[in-house]
Amino acid sequence: VQEYFYESLVLLKEYLGWELRDVVFMTLKHHCGQPRFDGKNTACADDRGVTPEMMSKLQDIPELKLENLLYSEALARHKQLVAQQPPSFLEEVQQLKSMVKYMDIECKQYT
């Protein structure tokens, strides 16, 4: 579930018995805030979330009924798994976010 990407990575780490450093990632070709072909700036990570209004509109499209059902089930399962995690889980999510940000800053100086 994209909205909970970092939480998903920490869950994956737990299930596979990996270390947190094993799920650190780097975004390639990241053009946050850069001009697009239509003159608008590209969205940044914080701007890409699906709003409730967008979800409502998507749920009203008959051709997307199966996709909406699958998404709803996946989201419910994801929330259930996160709720079952120990308190240290959220600390690891924050630590992963910090590690990814650090990696991004460090690597940008070489591009």
GROMACS .gro file of C-alpha atoms in nm:
model
  111
    1VAL     CA    1   0.000   0.000   0.000
    2GLN     CA    2   0.179   0.311  -0.125
    3GLU     CA    3   0.048   0.543   0.146
    4TYR     CA    4   0.226   0.326   0.404
    5PHE     CA    5   0.538   0.241   0.205
    6TYR     CA    6   0.785   0.275   0.492
    7GLU     CA    7   0.566   0.066   0.721
    8SER     CA    8   0.548  -0.198   0.448
    9LEU     CA    9   0.926  -0.208   0.420
   10VAL     CA   10   0.967  -0.252   0.796
   11LEU     CA   11   0.709  -0.534   0.790
   12LEU     CA   12   0.897  -0.695   0.500
   13LYS     CA   13   1.221  -0.666   0.696
   14GLU     CA   14   1.060  -0.843   0.991
   15TYR     CA   15   0.912  -1.125   0.783
   16LEU     CA   16   1.239  -1.191   0.600
   17GLY     CA   17   1.458  -1.158   0.908
   18TRP     CA   18   1.658  -0.874   0.755
   19GLU     CA   19   1.824  -0.573   0.911
   20LEU     CA   20   1.685  -0.222   0.866
   21ARG     CA   21   1.978  -0.134   0.641
   22ASP     CA   22   1.861  -0.408   0.403
   23VAL     CA   23   1.546  -0.213   0.311
   24VAL     CA   24   1.701   0.134   0.275
   25PHE     CA   25   1.642   0.261  -0.075
   26MET     CA   26   1.734   0.548  -0.299
   27THR     CA   27   1.505   0.727  -0.542
   28LEU     CA   28   1.648   0.746  -0.893
   29LYS     CA   29   1.552   1.016  -1.140
   30HIS     CA   30   1.375   1.208  -0.866
   31HIS     CA   31   1.255   1.537  -1.010
   32CYS     CA   32   1.062   1.681  -0.717
   33GLY     CA   33   0.957   2.038  -0.790
   34GLN     CA   34   1.106   2.042  -1.141
   35PRO     CA   35   0.906   2.180  -1.435
   36ARG     CA   36   0.698   1.932  -1.636
   37PHE     CA   37   0.608   1.946  -2.005
   38ASP     CA   38   0.296   2.152  -1.924
   39GLY     CA   39   0.483   2.413  -1.721
   40LYS     CA   40   0.361   2.288  -1.381
   41ASN     CA   41   0.608   2.161  -1.125
   42THR     CA   42   0.627   1.789  -1.054
   43ALA     CA   43   0.478   1.673  -0.725
   44CYS     CA   44   0.697   1.605  -0.425
   45ALA     CA   45   0.657   1.299  -0.202
   46ASP     CA   46   0.444   1.485   0.051
   47ASP     CA   47   0.211   1.607  -0.226
   48ARG     CA   48   0.127   1.270  -0.377
   49GLY     CA   49  -0.106   1.129  -0.113
   50VAL     CA   50  -0.453   1.021  -0.218
   51THR     CA   51  -0.705   1.259  -0.065
   52PRO     CA   52  -1.043   1.139   0.062
   53GLU     CA   53  -1.206   1.332  -0.223
   54MET     CA   54  -0.992   1.147  -0.478
   55MET     CA   55  -1.075   0.810  -0.319
   56SER     CA   56  -1.445   0.893  -0.327
   57LYS     CA   57  -1.429   0.975  -0.698
   58LEU     CA   58  -1.233   0.658  -0.774
   59GLN     CA   59  -1.480   0.444  -0.582
   60ASP     CA   60  -1.764   0.577  -0.796
   61ILE     CA   61  -1.612   0.447  -1.121
   62PRO     CA   62  -1.786   0.114  -1.203
   63GLU     CA   63  -1.491  -0.016  -1.409
   64LEU     CA   64  -1.269   0.009  -1.101
   65LYS     CA   65  -1.493  -0.190  -0.867
   66LEU     CA   66  -1.259  -0.492  -0.848
   67GLU     CA   67  -0.951  -0.273  -0.802
   68ASN     CA   68  -1.126  -0.079  -0.524
   69LEU     CA   69  -1.221  -0.401  -0.347
   70LEU     CA   70  -0.865  -0.534  -0.371
   71TYR     CA   71  -0.723  -0.204  -0.242
   72SER     CA   72  -0.969  -0.194   0.049
   73GLU     CA   73  -0.880  -0.549   0.151
   74ALA     CA   74  -0.506  -0.486   0.122
   75LEU     CA   75  -0.533  -0.164   0.323
   76ALA     CA   76  -0.738  -0.333   0.597
   77ARG     CA   77  -0.488  -0.621   0.619
   78HIS     CA   78  -0.195  -0.382   0.627
   79LYS     CA   79  -0.348  -0.179   0.911
   80GLN     CA   80  -0.419  -0.500   1.100
   81LEU     CA   81  -0.057  -0.616   1.067
   82VAL     CA   82   0.078  -0.278   1.177
   83ALA     CA   83  -0.155  -0.274   1.480
   84GLN     CA   84  -0.010  -0.609   1.589
   85GLN     CA   85   0.348  -0.480   1.592
   86PRO     CA   86   0.533  -0.387   1.911
   87PRO     CA   87   0.585  -0.018   2.001
   88SER     CA   88   0.938  -0.033   1.861
   89PHE     CA   89   0.787  -0.079   1.514
   90LEU     CA   90   0.701   0.291   1.476
   91GLU     CA   91   1.047   0.383   1.598
   92GLU     CA   92   1.194   0.165   1.324
   93VAL     CA   93   0.970   0.333   1.065
   94GLN     CA   94   1.104   0.673   1.174
   95GLN     CA   95   1.459   0.540   1.172
   96LEU     CA   96   1.411   0.408   0.817
   97LYS     CA   97   1.279   0.746   0.702
   98SER     CA   98   1.586   0.913   0.851
   99MET     CA   99   1.820   0.662   0.687
  100VAL     CA  100   1.658   0.713   0.347
  101LYS     CA  101   1.675   1.091   0.382
  102TYR     CA  102   2.042   1.072   0.483
  103MET     CA  103   2.119   0.845   0.188
  104ASP     CA  104   1.942   1.084  -0.048
  105ILE     CA  105   2.134   1.388   0.083
  106GLU     CA  106   2.468   1.210   0.074
  107CYS     CA  107   2.421   1.070  -0.276
  108LYS     CA  108   2.293   1.396  -0.428
  109GLN     CA  109   2.632   1.554  -0.381
  110TYR     CA  110   2.771   1.307  -0.637
  111THR     CA  111   2.511   1.370  -0.908
   0.00000   0.00000   0.00000
